[in-house]
PDB file of C-alpha atoms in Angstrom:
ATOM      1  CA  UNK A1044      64.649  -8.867 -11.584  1.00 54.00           C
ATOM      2  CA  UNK A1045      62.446  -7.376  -8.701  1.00 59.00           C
ATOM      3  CA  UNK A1046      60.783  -4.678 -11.142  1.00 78.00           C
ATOM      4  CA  UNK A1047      58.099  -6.018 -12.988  1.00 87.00           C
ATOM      5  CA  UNK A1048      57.073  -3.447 -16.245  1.00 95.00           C
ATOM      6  CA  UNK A1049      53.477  -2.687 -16.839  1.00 96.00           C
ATOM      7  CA  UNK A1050      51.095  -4.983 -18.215  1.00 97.00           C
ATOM      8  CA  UNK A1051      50.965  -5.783 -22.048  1.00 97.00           C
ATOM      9  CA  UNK A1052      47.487  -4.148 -23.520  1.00 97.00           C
ATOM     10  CA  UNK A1053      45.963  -5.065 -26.892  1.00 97.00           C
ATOM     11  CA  UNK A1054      45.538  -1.487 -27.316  1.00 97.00           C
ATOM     12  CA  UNK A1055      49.049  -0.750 -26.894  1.00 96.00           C
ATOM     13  CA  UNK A1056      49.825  -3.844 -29.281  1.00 97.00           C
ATOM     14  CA  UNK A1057      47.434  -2.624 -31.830  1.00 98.00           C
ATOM     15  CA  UNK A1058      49.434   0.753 -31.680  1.00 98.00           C
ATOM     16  CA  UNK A1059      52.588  -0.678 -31.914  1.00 98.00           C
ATOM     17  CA  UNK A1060      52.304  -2.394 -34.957  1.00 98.00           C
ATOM     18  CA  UNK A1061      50.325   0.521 -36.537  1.00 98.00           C
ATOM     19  CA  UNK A1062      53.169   2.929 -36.130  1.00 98.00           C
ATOM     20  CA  UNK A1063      56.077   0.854 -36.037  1.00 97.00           C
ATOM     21  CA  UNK A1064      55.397  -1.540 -39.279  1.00 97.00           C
ATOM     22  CA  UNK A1065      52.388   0.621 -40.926  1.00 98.00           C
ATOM     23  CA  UNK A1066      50.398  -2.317 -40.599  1.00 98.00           C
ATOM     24  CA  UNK A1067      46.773  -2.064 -41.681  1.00 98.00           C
ATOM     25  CA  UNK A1068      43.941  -3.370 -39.608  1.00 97.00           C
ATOM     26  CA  UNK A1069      44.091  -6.556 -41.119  1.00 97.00           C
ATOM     27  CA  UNK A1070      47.175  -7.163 -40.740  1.00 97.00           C
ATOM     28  CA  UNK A1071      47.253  -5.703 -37.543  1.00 97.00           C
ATOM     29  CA  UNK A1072      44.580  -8.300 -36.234  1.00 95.00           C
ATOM     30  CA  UNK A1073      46.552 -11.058 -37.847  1.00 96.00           C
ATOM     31  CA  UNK A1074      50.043  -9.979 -35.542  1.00 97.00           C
ATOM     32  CA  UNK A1075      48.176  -9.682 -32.668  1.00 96.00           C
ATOM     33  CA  UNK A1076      46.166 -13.462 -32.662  1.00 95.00           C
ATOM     34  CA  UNK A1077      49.731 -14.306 -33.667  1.00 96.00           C
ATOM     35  CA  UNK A1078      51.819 -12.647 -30.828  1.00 97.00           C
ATOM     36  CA  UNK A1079      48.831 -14.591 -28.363  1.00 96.00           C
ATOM     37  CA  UNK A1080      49.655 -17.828 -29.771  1.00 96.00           C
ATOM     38  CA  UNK A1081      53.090 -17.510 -29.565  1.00 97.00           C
ATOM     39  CA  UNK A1082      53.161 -16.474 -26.095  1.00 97.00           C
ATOM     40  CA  UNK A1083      50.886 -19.477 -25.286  1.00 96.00           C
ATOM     41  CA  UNK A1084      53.083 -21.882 -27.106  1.00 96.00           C
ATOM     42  CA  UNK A1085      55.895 -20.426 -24.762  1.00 97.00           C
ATOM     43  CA  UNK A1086      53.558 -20.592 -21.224  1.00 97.00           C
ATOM     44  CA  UNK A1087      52.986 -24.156 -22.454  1.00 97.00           C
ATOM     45  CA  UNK A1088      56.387 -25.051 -23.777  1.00 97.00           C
ATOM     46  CA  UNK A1089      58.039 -23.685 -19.769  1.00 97.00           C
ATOM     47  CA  UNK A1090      54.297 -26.035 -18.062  1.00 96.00           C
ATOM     48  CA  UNK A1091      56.129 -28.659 -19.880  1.00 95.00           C
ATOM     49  CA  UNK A1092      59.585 -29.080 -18.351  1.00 94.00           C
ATOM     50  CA  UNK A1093      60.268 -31.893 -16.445  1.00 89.00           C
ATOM     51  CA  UNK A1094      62.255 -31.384 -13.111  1.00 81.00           C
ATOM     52  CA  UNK A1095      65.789 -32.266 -13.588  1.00 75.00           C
ATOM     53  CA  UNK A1096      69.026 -31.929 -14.761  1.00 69.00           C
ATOM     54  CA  UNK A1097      68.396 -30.020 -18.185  1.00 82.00           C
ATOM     55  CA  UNK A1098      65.586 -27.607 -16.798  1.00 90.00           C
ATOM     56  CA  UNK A1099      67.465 -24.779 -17.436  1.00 92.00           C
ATOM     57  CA  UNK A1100      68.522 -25.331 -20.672  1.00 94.00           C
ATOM     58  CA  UNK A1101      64.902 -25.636 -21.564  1.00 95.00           C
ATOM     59  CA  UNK A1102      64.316 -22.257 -19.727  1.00 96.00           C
ATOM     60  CA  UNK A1103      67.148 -20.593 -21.978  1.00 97.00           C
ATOM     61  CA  UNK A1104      65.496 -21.728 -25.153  1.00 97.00           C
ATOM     62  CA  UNK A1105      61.977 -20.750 -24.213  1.00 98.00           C
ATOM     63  CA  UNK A1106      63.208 -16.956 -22.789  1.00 98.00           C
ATOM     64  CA  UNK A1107      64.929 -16.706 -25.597  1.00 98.00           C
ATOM     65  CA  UNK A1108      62.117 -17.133 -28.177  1.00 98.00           C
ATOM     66  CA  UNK A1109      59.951 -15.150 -26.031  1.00 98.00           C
ATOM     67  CA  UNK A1110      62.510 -12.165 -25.329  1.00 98.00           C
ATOM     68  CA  UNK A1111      62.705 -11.833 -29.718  1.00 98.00           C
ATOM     69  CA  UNK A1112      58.955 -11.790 -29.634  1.00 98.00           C
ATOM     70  CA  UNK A1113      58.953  -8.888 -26.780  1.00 98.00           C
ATOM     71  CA  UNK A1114      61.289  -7.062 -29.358  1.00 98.00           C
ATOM     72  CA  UNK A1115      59.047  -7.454 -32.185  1.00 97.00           C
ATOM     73  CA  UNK A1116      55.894  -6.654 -29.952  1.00 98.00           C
ATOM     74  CA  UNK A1117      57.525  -2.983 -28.851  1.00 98.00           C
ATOM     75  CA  UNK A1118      57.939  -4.711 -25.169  1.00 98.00           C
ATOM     76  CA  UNK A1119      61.567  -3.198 -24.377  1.00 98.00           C
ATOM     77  CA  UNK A1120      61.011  -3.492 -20.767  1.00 97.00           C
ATOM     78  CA  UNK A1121      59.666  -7.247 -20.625  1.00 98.00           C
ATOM     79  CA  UNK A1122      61.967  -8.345 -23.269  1.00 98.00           C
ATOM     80  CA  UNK A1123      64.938  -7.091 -20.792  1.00 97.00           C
ATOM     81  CA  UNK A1124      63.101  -9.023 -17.887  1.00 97.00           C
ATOM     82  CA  UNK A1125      62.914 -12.149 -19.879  1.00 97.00           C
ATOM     83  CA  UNK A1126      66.673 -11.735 -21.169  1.00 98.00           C
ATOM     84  CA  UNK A1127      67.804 -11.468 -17.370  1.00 96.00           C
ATOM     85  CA  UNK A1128      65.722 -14.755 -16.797  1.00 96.00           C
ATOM     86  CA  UNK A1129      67.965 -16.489 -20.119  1.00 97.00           C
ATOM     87  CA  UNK A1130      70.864 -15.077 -18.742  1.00 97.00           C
ATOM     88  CA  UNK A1131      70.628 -16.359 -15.289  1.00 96.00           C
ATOM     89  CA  UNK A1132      69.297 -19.746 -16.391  1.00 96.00           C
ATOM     90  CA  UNK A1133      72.241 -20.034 -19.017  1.00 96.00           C
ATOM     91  CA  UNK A1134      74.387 -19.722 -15.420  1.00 96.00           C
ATOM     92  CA  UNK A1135      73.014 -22.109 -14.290  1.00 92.00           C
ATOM     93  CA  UNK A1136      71.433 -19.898 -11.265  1.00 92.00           C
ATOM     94  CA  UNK A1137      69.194 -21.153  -8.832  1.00 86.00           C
ATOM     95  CA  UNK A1138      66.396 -18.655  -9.236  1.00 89.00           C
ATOM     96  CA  UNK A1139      62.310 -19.205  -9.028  1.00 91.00           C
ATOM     97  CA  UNK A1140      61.581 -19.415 -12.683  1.00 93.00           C
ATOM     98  CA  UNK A1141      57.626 -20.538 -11.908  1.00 93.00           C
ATOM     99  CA  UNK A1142      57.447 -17.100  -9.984  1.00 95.00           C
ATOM    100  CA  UNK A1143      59.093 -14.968 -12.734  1.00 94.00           C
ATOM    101  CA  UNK A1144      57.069 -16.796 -15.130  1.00 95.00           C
ATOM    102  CA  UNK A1145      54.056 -16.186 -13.573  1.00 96.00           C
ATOM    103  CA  UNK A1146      55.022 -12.471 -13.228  1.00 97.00           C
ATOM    104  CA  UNK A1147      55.198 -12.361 -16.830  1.00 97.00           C
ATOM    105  CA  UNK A1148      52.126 -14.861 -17.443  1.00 97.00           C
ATOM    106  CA  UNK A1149      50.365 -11.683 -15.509  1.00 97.00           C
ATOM    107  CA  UNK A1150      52.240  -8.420 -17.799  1.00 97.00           C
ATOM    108  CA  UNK A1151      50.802 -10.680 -20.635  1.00 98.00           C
ATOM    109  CA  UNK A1152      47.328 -12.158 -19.687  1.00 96.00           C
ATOM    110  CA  UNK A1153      45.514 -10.080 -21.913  1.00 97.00           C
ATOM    111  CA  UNK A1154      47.304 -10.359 -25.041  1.00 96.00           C
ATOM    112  CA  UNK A1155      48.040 -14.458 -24.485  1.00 94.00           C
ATOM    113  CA  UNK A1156      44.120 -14.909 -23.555  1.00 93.00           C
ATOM    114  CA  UNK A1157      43.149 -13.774 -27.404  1.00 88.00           C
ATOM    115  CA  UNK A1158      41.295 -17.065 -28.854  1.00 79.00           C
ATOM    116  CA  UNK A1159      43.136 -18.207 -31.946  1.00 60.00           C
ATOM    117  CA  UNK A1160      40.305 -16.805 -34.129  1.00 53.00           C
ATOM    118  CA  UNK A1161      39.325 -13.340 -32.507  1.00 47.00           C
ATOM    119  CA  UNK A1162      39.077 -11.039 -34.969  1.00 46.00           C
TER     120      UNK A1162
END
C-alpha cells in the first residue's frame, strides 16, 4: 500500500470512455460529471463515519463501491489500491484509513472537483 499510482486526469477519463465504451461527447460528459459525483458521495460517505466499533465495516462498503467505479473508470492501478484498503479493513487491520484516503482524495482531485453541472 506504499505505492500510490498517478493522478486521475479528465483527459485521461475522457479517453477512456471514448475508446473503451465508444461513447460520444455527450455521453462522454455525462460519465465523467457522473464518475465526480460518485467519488464525492464516497469522500463524503468515509467524512461520515463515526469512531467506533463498526468503522471498518463502513470502510469495506465504501472501498468497495469505489474500487467497481475505478474498474469502470479504466483506473486498474487505484482500483487495486482501494481493494487492498477493503481487504485489510474486512481484517479488521489497524491501518490509517484517513491517510490512504487522502492519498486517493489527491490521485482523484481533479476528476471529484467537477461541479455537478460542468459541461
Amino acid at each position: 500500500m506504499d505505492s500510490t499510482p498517478s493522478p486521475v486526469t479528465i483527459k485521461d477519463l475522457r479517453e477512456h470512455f471514448r475508446t473503451t465504451y465508444n461513447f460520444n461527447e455527450e455521453q462522454i460528459d455525462l460519465m465523467v460529471v457522473s464518475s465526480a459525483r460518485s467519488i464525492q458521495a464516497a469522500f463524503l460517505a468515509f467524512d461520515m463515519i463515526p469512531e467506533g466499533e463498526d468503522a471498518h465495516e463502513k470502510v469495506v462498503v465504501i472501498a468497495h463501491g469505489l474500487k467497481g467505479l475505478l474498474l469502470n473508470m479504466g483506473q486498474d492501478e487505484w482500483a487495486g489500491y482501494v481493494r487492498e484498503m477493503e481487504r485489510a479493513a474486512s481484517a479488521g487491520e489497524g491501518h490509517d484509513y484517513k491517510e490512504m484516503m487522502q492519498r486517493l482524495r489527491l490521485g482523484l482531485q481533479e476528476v471529484s472537483r467537477i461541479p455537478a453541472v460542468s459541461f
